[in-house]
mmCIF file of C-alpha atoms in Angstrom:
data_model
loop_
_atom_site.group_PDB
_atom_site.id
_atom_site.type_symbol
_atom_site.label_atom_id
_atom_site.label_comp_id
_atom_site.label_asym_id
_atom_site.label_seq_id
_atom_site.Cartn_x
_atom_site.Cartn_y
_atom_site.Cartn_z
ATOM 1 C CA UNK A 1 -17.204 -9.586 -0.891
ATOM 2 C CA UNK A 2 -20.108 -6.821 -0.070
ATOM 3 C CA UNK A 3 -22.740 -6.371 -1.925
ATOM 4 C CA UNK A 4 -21.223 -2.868 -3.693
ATOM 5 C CA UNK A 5 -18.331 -4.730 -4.714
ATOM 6 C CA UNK A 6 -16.372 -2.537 -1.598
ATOM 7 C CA UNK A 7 -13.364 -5.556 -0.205
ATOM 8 C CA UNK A 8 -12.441 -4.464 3.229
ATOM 9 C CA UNK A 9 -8.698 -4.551 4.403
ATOM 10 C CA UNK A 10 -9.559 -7.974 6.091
ATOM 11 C CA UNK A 11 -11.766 -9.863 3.267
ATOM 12 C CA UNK A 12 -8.638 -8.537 1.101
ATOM 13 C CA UNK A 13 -6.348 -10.600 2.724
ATOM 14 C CA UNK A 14 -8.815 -13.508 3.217
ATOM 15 C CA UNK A 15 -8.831 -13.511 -1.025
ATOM 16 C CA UNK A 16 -4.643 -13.082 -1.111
ATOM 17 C CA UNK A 17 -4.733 -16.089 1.440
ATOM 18 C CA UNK A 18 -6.789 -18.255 -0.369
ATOM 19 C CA UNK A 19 -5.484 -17.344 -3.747
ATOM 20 C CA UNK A 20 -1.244 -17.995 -2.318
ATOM 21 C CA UNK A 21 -2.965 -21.190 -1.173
ATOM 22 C CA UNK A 22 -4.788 -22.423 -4.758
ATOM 23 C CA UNK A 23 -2.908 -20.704 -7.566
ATOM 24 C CA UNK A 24 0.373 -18.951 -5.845
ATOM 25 C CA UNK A 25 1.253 -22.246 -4.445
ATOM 26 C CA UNK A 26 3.127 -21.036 -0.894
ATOM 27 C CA UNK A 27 3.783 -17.688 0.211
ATOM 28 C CA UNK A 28 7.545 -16.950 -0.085
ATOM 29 C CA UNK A 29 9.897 -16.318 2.404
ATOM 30 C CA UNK A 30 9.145 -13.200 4.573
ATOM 31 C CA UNK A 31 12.450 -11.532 3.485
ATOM 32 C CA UNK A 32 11.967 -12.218 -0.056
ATOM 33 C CA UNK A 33 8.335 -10.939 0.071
ATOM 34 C CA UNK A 34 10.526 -7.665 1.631
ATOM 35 C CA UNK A 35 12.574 -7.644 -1.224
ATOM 36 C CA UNK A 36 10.035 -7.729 -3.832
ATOM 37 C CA UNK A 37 7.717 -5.118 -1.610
ATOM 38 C CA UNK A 38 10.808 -2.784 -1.871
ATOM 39 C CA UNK A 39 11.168 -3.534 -5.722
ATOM 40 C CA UNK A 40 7.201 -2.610 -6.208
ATOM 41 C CA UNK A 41 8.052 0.403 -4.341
ATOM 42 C CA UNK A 42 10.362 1.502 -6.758
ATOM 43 C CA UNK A 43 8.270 0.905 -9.420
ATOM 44 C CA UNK A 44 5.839 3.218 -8.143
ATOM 45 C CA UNK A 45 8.428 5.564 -7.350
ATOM 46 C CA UNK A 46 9.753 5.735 -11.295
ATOM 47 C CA UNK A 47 6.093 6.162 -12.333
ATOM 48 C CA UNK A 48 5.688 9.150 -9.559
ATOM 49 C CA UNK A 49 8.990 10.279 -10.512
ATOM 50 C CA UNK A 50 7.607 10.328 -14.308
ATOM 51 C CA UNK A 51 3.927 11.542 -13.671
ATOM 52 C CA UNK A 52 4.330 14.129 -11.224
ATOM 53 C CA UNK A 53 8.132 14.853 -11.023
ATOM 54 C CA UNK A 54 10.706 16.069 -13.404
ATOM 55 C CA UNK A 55 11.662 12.639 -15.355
ATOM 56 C CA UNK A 56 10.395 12.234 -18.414
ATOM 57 C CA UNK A 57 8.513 8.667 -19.563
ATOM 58 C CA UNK A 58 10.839 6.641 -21.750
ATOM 59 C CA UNK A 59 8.769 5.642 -25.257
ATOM 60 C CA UNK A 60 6.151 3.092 -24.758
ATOM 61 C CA UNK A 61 6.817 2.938 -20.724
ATOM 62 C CA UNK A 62 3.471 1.760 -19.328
ATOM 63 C CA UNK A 63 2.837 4.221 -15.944
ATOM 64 C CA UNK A 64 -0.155 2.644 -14.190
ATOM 65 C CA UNK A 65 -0.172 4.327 -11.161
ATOM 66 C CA UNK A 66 -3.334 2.193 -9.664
ATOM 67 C CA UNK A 67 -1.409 -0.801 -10.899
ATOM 68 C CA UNK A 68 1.628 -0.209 -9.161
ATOM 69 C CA UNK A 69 -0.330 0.506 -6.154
ATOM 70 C CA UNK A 70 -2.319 -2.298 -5.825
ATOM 71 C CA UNK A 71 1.170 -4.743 -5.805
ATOM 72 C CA UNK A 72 2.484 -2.554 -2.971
ATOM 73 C CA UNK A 73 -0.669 -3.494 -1.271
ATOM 74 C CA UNK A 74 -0.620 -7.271 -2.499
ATOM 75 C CA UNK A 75 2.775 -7.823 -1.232
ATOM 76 C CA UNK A 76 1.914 -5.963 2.335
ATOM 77 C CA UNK A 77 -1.023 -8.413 2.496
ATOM 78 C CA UNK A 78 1.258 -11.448 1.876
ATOM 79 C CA UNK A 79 3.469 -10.303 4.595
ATOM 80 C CA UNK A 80 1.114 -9.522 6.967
ATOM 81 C CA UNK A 81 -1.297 -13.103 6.535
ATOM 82 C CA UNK A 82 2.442 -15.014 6.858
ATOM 83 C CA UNK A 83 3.398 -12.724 10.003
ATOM 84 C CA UNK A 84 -0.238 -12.673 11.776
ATOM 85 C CA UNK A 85 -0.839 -9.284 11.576
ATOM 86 C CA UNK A 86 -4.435 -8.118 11.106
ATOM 87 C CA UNK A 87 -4.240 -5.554 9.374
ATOM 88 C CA UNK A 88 -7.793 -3.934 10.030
ATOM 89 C CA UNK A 89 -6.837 -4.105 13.678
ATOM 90 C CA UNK A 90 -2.849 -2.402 13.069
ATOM 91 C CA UNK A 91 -4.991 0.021 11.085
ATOM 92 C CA UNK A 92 -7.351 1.251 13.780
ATOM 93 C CA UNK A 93 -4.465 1.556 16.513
ATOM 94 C CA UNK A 94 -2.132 3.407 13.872
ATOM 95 C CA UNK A 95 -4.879 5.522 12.925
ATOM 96 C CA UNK A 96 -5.719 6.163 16.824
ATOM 97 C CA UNK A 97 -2.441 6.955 17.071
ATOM 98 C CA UNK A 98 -1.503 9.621 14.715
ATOM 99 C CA UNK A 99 -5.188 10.991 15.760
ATOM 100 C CA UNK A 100 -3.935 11.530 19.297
ATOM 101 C CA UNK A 101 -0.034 12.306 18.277
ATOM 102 C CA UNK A 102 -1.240 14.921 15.381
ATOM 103 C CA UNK A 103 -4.302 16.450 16.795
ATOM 104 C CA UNK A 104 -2.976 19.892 16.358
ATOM 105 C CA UNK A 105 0.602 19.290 15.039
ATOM 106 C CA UNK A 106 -0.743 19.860 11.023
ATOM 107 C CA UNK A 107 -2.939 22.608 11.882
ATOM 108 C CA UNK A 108 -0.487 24.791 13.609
ATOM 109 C CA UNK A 109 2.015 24.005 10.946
ATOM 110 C CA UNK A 110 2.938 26.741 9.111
ATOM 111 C CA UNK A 111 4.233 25.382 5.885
ATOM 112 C CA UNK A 112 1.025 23.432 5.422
ATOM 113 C CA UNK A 113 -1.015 26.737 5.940
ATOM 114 C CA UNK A 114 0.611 28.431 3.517
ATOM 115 C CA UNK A 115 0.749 25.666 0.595
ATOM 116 C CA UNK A 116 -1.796 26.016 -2.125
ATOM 117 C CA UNK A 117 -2.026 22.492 -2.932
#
């Protein structure tokens, strides 16, 4: 870990690796790691839903937003250290990607000018 206490993407899926390994046992299948990604979705969904949308929280619902988020980004880990994807490296070329795609699609977009967010 840096000095800062700043993980990068790839030293976060170093620690996932070596804590499936030591504490989580195995990794589990691919398609139930898909299945639970989808469920942690959803569960970050309902909070978004709750927070920032029109549903109301039930009484005593907990809505940790950062929570949620980081068990989106645990599962994604787990399925990309049991798939071999580096996810630094899908990051770059994605990024490169919309970067070259995008260049001038946002700023000539109309509804985006116009929004006061």
């Amino acid at each position: 870990m840096n000095q800062d206490n700043n993980i990068s993407i790839s030293e976060a899926q170093t620690i996932v690796d070596n804590w499936i390994k030591t504490i989580g046992v195995r990794y589990f299948s691919e398609l139930t790691n898909m299945a639970i990604l989808t469920e942690e979705v959803g569960e970050l969904a309902r909070i978004v839903a709750r927070r920032y949308g029109d549903q109301s929280a039930k009484e005593g619902e907990k809505l940790d937003l950062a929570d949620e988020m980081a068990d989106v980004l645990w599962v994604l880990m787990c399925m990309a250290n049991q798939t071999g994807v580096d996810l630094t490296d899908a990051f770059r070329k994605n990024l490169e990607k919309k970067t070259s795609r995008d260049i001038n699609r946002h700023k000539n977009n109309p509804k985006l000018l116009n929004n006061n967010k």
